[in-house]
Amino acid sequence: MKRLIILLFPALAAAVALQAQVPTNPALARSMDSIFKRDQLYRQLLYAIDTNQVLKDSIARAARIPAQRDRVVEYLVNEMAIIDSANLRFIDSIIKKQGYPGKTVLGAQKAFIPWLIIHHADPDVLAAYMPVFKEAVDKGEMLFANYAYSLDRMLVGQGKEQRYGSQVAEGVMKKTGKKMKFIWPLEEPARVNERRKTAGIDGTIEEYARLHGFEYQVVKLGDFRMEEE
């Protein structure tokens, strides 16, 4: 598995900033609560086990697997994939029946959830939904920032340069042989902060890198190799 680091829910803060709006489908909006909880459950556990030995051991006992980190991670990733697949099928069924459920249908506070479920799909699956996302943005049903995050993820999955700098990776620099975190290569790096501002993404690329624990530097495709786990 390539070590590509992707945020759990990068647009939550932006979603909260939207003005309150009564959903036209309250029942569907309420169903998003459980969808979101399921989406986040195993992702939160994956983050937590590195600093919580008791939690890791508890998960291992419950799953009846050895308590080694790799085995627990494998178990959590597999469980997460099952939930992700079920959530995606649910959201896809809604889209096929009534179109993309955005701000009007779900209200501003929950409009990000269908996007998040699709965003967590494999990049090749995500690519199929990008026209749907673009239409939702054009209609004011989705934040441009959400679209930008997904566009970056799709491009990175295709081995291309990203546009907004949302995707962080970890790899080995060919010149130094050192493993390091870095912002995945950018299209026109000098203009990335301009693009981020236009998209409504908070912070500069330099601030974003520091948020992830490293200093920003321009990295080009071909400067690094990704390690297989």
GROMACS .gro file of C-alpha atoms in nm:
model
  229
    1MET     CA    1   0.000   0.000   0.000
    2LYS     CA    2   0.143   0.335  -0.095
    3ARG     CA    3   0.193   0.568   0.199
    4LEU     CA    4  -0.034   0.850   0.097
    5ILE     CA    5  -0.175   1.057   0.379
    6ILE     CA    6  -0.527   1.188   0.332
    7LEU     CA    7  -0.733   1.395   0.575
    8LEU     CA    8  -1.033   1.233   0.740
    9PHE     CA    9  -1.280   1.515   0.686
   10PRO     CA   10  -1.099   1.824   0.554
   11ALA     CA   11  -1.407   2.035   0.488
   12LEU     CA   12  -1.590   2.008   0.819
   13ALA     CA   13  -1.483   2.351   0.938
   14ALA     CA   14  -1.592   2.505   0.610
   15ALA     CA   15  -1.922   2.319   0.623
   16VAL     CA   16  -2.001   2.456   0.968
   17ALA     CA   17  -1.934   2.807   0.838
   18LEU     CA   18  -2.227   2.786   0.598
   19GLN     CA   19  -2.548   2.956   0.704
   20ALA     CA   20  -2.811   2.733   0.860
   21GLN     CA   21  -3.072   2.604   0.618
   22VAL     CA   22  -3.374   2.383   0.673
   23PRO     CA   23  -3.341   2.062   0.466
   24THR     CA   24  -3.613   1.978   0.217
   25ASN     CA   25  -3.575   1.609   0.309
   26PRO     CA   26  -3.543   1.594   0.690
   27ALA     CA   27  -3.561   1.214   0.702
   28LEU     CA   28  -3.270   1.177   0.463
   29ALA     CA   29  -3.080   1.445   0.653
   30ARG     CA   30  -3.125   1.250   0.977
   31SER     CA   31  -2.998   0.933   0.811
   32MET     CA   32  -2.672   1.113   0.736
   33ASP     CA   33  -2.585   1.110   1.107
   34SER     CA   34  -2.542   0.733   1.119
   35ILE     CA   35  -2.369   0.732   0.780
   36PHE     CA   36  -2.113   0.981   0.908
   37LYS     CA   37  -2.057   0.796   1.235
   38ARG     CA   38  -1.991   0.472   1.051
   39ASP     CA   39  -1.757   0.647   0.809
   40GLN     CA   40  -1.548   0.793   1.090
   41LEU     CA   41  -1.545   0.501   1.335
   42TYR     CA   42  -1.256   0.294   1.201
   43ARG     CA   43  -1.065   0.598   1.076
   44GLN     CA   44  -1.062   0.740   1.426
   45LEU     CA   45  -0.951   0.405   1.568
   46LEU     CA   46  -0.666   0.386   1.316
   47TYR     CA   47  -0.542   0.724   1.433
   48ALA     CA   48  -0.588   0.640   1.801
   49ILE     CA   49  -0.409   0.305   1.827
   50ASP     CA   50  -0.063   0.456   1.778
   51THR     CA   51  -0.094   0.648   2.104
   52ASN     CA   52  -0.330   0.420   2.295
   53GLN     CA   53  -0.185   0.077   2.367
   54VAL     CA   54  -0.485  -0.023   2.580
   55LEU     CA   55  -0.721   0.051   2.292
   56LYS     CA   56  -0.507  -0.146   2.048
   57ASP     CA   57  -0.500  -0.447   2.280
   58SER     CA   58  -0.874  -0.421   2.340
   59ILE     CA   59  -0.944  -0.423   1.966
   60ALA     CA   60  -0.717  -0.724   1.922
   61ARG     CA   61  -0.900  -0.917   2.195
   62ALA     CA   62  -1.242  -0.830   2.055
   63ALA     CA   63  -1.137  -0.933   1.704
   64ARG     CA   64  -0.951  -1.240   1.834
   65ILE     CA   65  -0.632  -1.148   1.654
   66PRO     CA   66  -0.270  -1.100   1.771
   67ALA     CA   67  -0.206  -0.759   1.930
   68GLN     CA   68   0.072  -0.664   1.688
   69ARG     CA   69   0.012  -0.323   1.536
   70ASP     CA   70   0.022  -0.448   1.175
   71ARG     CA   71  -0.245  -0.709   1.246
   72VAL     CA   72  -0.471  -0.459   1.421
   73VAL     CA   73  -0.427  -0.207   1.139
   74GLU     CA   74  -0.508  -0.474   0.880
   75TYR     CA   75  -0.823  -0.567   1.071
   76LEU     CA   76  -0.939  -0.206   1.103
   77VAL     CA   77  -0.868  -0.128   0.737
   78ASN     CA   78  -1.066  -0.432   0.626
   79GLU     CA   79  -1.360  -0.337   0.848
   80MET     CA   80  -1.341   0.020   0.723
   81ALA     CA   81  -1.354  -0.099   0.362
   82ILE     CA   82  -1.672  -0.294   0.431
   83ILE     CA   83  -1.841   0.011   0.584
   84ASP     CA   84  -1.714   0.239   0.306
   85SER     CA   85  -1.857   0.009   0.040
   86ALA     CA   86  -2.198  -0.003   0.208
   87ASN     CA   87  -2.206   0.374   0.259
   88LEU     CA   88  -2.110   0.436  -0.103
   89ARG     CA   89  -2.385   0.206  -0.230
   90PHE     CA   90  -2.637   0.399  -0.020
   91ILE     CA   91  -2.526   0.740  -0.145
   92ASP     CA   92  -2.506   0.616  -0.504
   93SER     CA   93  -2.863   0.485  -0.483
   94ILE     CA   94  -2.980   0.831  -0.374
   95ILE     CA   95  -2.796   0.999  -0.660
   96LYS     CA   96  -2.951   0.760  -0.912
   97LYS     CA   97  -3.302   0.817  -0.776
   98GLN     CA   98  -3.308   1.191  -0.715
   99GLY     CA   99  -2.973   1.342  -0.805
  100TYR     CA  100  -2.692   1.454  -0.578
  101PRO     CA  101  -2.821   1.536  -0.226
  102GLY     CA  102  -2.662   1.869  -0.148
  103LYS     CA  103  -2.730   2.174   0.068
  104THR     CA  104  -3.094   2.215  -0.034
  105VAL     CA  105  -3.190   1.855   0.039
  106LEU     CA  106  -2.981   1.796   0.352
  107GLY     CA  107  -2.930   2.144   0.494
  108ALA     CA  108  -2.597   2.322   0.522
  109GLN     CA  109  -2.473   2.132   0.828
  110LYS     CA  110  -2.495   1.787   0.668
  111ALA     CA  111  -2.441   1.867   0.301
  112PHE     CA  112  -2.076   1.759   0.322
  113ILE     CA  113  -2.155   1.398   0.420
  114PRO     CA  114  -2.243   1.251   0.076
  115TRP     CA  115  -1.932   1.420  -0.062
  116LEU     CA  116  -1.719   1.272   0.217
  117ILE     CA  117  -1.845   0.918   0.155
  118ILE     CA  118  -1.762   0.940  -0.215
  119HIS     CA  119  -1.432   1.117  -0.143
  120HIS     CA  120  -1.321   0.817   0.062
  121ALA     CA  121  -1.371   0.580  -0.232
  122ASP     CA  122  -1.077   0.461  -0.440
  123PRO     CA  123  -0.949   0.735  -0.674
  124ASP     CA  124  -1.070   0.550  -0.985
  125VAL     CA  125  -1.421   0.531  -0.837
  126LEU     CA  126  -1.399   0.892  -0.723
  127ALA     CA  127  -1.317   0.999  -1.079
  128ALA     CA  128  -1.657   0.879  -1.200
  129TYR     CA  129  -1.831   1.117  -0.959
  130MET     CA  130  -1.630   1.429  -1.039
  131PRO     CA  131  -1.881   1.553  -1.302
  132VAL     CA  132  -2.157   1.511  -1.042
  133PHE     CA  133  -1.950   1.713  -0.794
  134LYS     CA  134  -1.883   1.985  -1.050
  135GLU     CA  135  -2.253   2.019  -1.127
  136ALA     CA  136  -2.330   2.040  -0.754
  137VAL     CA  137  -2.071   2.316  -0.712
  138ASP     CA  138  -2.213   2.509  -1.007
  139LYS     CA  139  -2.561   2.490  -0.852
  140GLY     CA  140  -2.439   2.603  -0.511
  141GLU     CA  141  -2.511   2.263  -0.356
  142MET     CA  142  -2.148   2.181  -0.269
  143LEU     CA  143  -1.854   2.383  -0.145
  144PHE     CA  144  -1.586   2.447  -0.404
  145ALA     CA  145  -1.331   2.345  -0.139
  146ASN     CA  146  -1.480   1.995  -0.126
  147TYR     CA  147  -1.454   1.964  -0.503
  148ALA     CA  148  -1.093   2.083  -0.484
  149TYR     CA  149  -0.998   1.818  -0.228
  150SER     CA  150  -1.152   1.544  -0.441
  151LEU     CA  151  -0.991   1.673  -0.760
  152ASP     CA  152  -0.652   1.660  -0.589
  153ARG     CA  153  -0.714   1.308  -0.462
  154MET     CA  154  -0.819   1.189  -0.807
  155LEU     CA  155  -0.515   1.346  -0.973
  156VAL     CA  156  -0.276   1.199  -0.717
  157GLY     CA  157  -0.435   0.857  -0.764
  158GLN     CA  158  -0.360   0.892  -1.134
  159GLY     CA  159   0.003   0.980  -1.061
  160LYS     CA  160  -0.044   1.341  -1.175
  161GLU     CA  161   0.030   1.679  -1.019
  162GLN     CA  162  -0.237   1.813  -0.784
  163ARG     CA  163  -0.379   2.165  -0.803
  164TYR     CA  164  -0.465   2.273  -0.449
  165GLY     CA  165  -0.204   2.099  -0.235
  166SER     CA  166  -0.445   1.905  -0.016
  167GLN     CA  167  -0.270   1.570  -0.050
  168VAL     CA  168   0.028   1.489   0.171
  169ALA     CA  169   0.252   1.192   0.099
  170GLU     CA  170   0.545   1.011   0.253
  171GLY     CA  171   0.823   0.871   0.038
  172VAL     CA  172   1.196   0.835  -0.010
  173MET     CA  173   1.380   1.119  -0.181
  174LYS     CA  174   1.596   0.978  -0.460
  175LYS     CA  175   1.879   1.229  -0.411
  176THR     CA  176   1.921   1.180  -0.037
  177GLY     CA  177   1.771   0.839   0.028
  178LYS     CA  178   1.580   0.990   0.320
  179LYS     CA  179   1.217   0.919   0.398
  180MET     CA  180   1.009   1.231   0.450
  181LYS     CA  181   0.661   1.377   0.438
  182PHE     CA  182   0.588   1.625   0.162
  183ILE     CA  183   0.311   1.795  -0.028
  184TRP     CA  184   0.245   1.581  -0.334
  185PRO     CA  185   0.382   1.759  -0.646
  186LEU     CA  186   0.184   2.060  -0.759
  187GLU     CA  187   0.079   2.202  -1.092
  188GLU     CA  188   0.227   2.553  -1.104
  189PRO     CA  189   0.352   2.555  -0.742
  190ALA     CA  190   0.401   2.932  -0.741
  191ARG     CA  191   0.025   2.984  -0.783
  192VAL     CA  192  -0.101   2.726  -0.533
  193ASN     CA  193  -0.188   2.978  -0.261
  194GLU     CA  194  -0.386   3.180  -0.513
  195ARG     CA  195  -0.579   2.869  -0.613
  196ARG     CA  196  -0.637   2.770  -0.250
  197LYS     CA  197  -0.781   3.112  -0.172
  198THR     CA  198  -1.009   3.102  -0.476
  199ALA     CA  199  -1.134   2.757  -0.371
  200GLY     CA  200  -1.206   2.873  -0.018
  201ILE     CA  201  -0.940   2.653   0.142
  202ASP     CA  202  -0.810   2.801   0.466
  203GLY     CA  203  -0.439   2.870   0.507
  204THR     CA  204  -0.139   2.885   0.280
  205ILE     CA  205   0.043   2.577   0.156
  206GLU     CA  206   0.325   2.662   0.397
  207GLU     CA  207   0.085   2.669   0.692
  208TYR     CA  208  -0.078   2.346   0.574
  209ALA     CA  209   0.257   2.167   0.565
  210ARG     CA  210   0.344   2.286   0.915
  211LEU     CA  211   0.006   2.160   1.033
  212HIS     CA  212   0.124   1.816   0.921
  213GLY     CA  213   0.458   1.851   1.099
  214PHE     CA  214   0.701   1.952   0.824
  215GLU     CA  215   0.820   2.255   0.628
  216TYR     CA  216   0.691   2.300   0.276
  217GLN     CA  217   0.926   2.254  -0.016
  218VAL     CA  218   0.857   2.207  -0.383
  219VAL     CA  219   0.878   1.840  -0.480
  220LYS     CA  220   0.843   1.727  -0.840
  221LEU     CA  221   0.720   1.401  -0.987
  222GLY     CA  222   1.024   1.181  -1.020
  223ASP     CA  223   1.201   1.327  -0.715
  224PHE     CA  224   1.087   1.042  -0.490
  225ARG     CA  225   0.977   0.683  -0.474
  226MET     CA  226   0.686   0.551  -0.273
  227GLU     CA  227   0.756   0.262  -0.039
  228GLU     CA  228   0.532  -0.040  -0.041
  229GLU     CA  229   0.407  -0.136   0.303
   0.00000   0.00000   0.00000
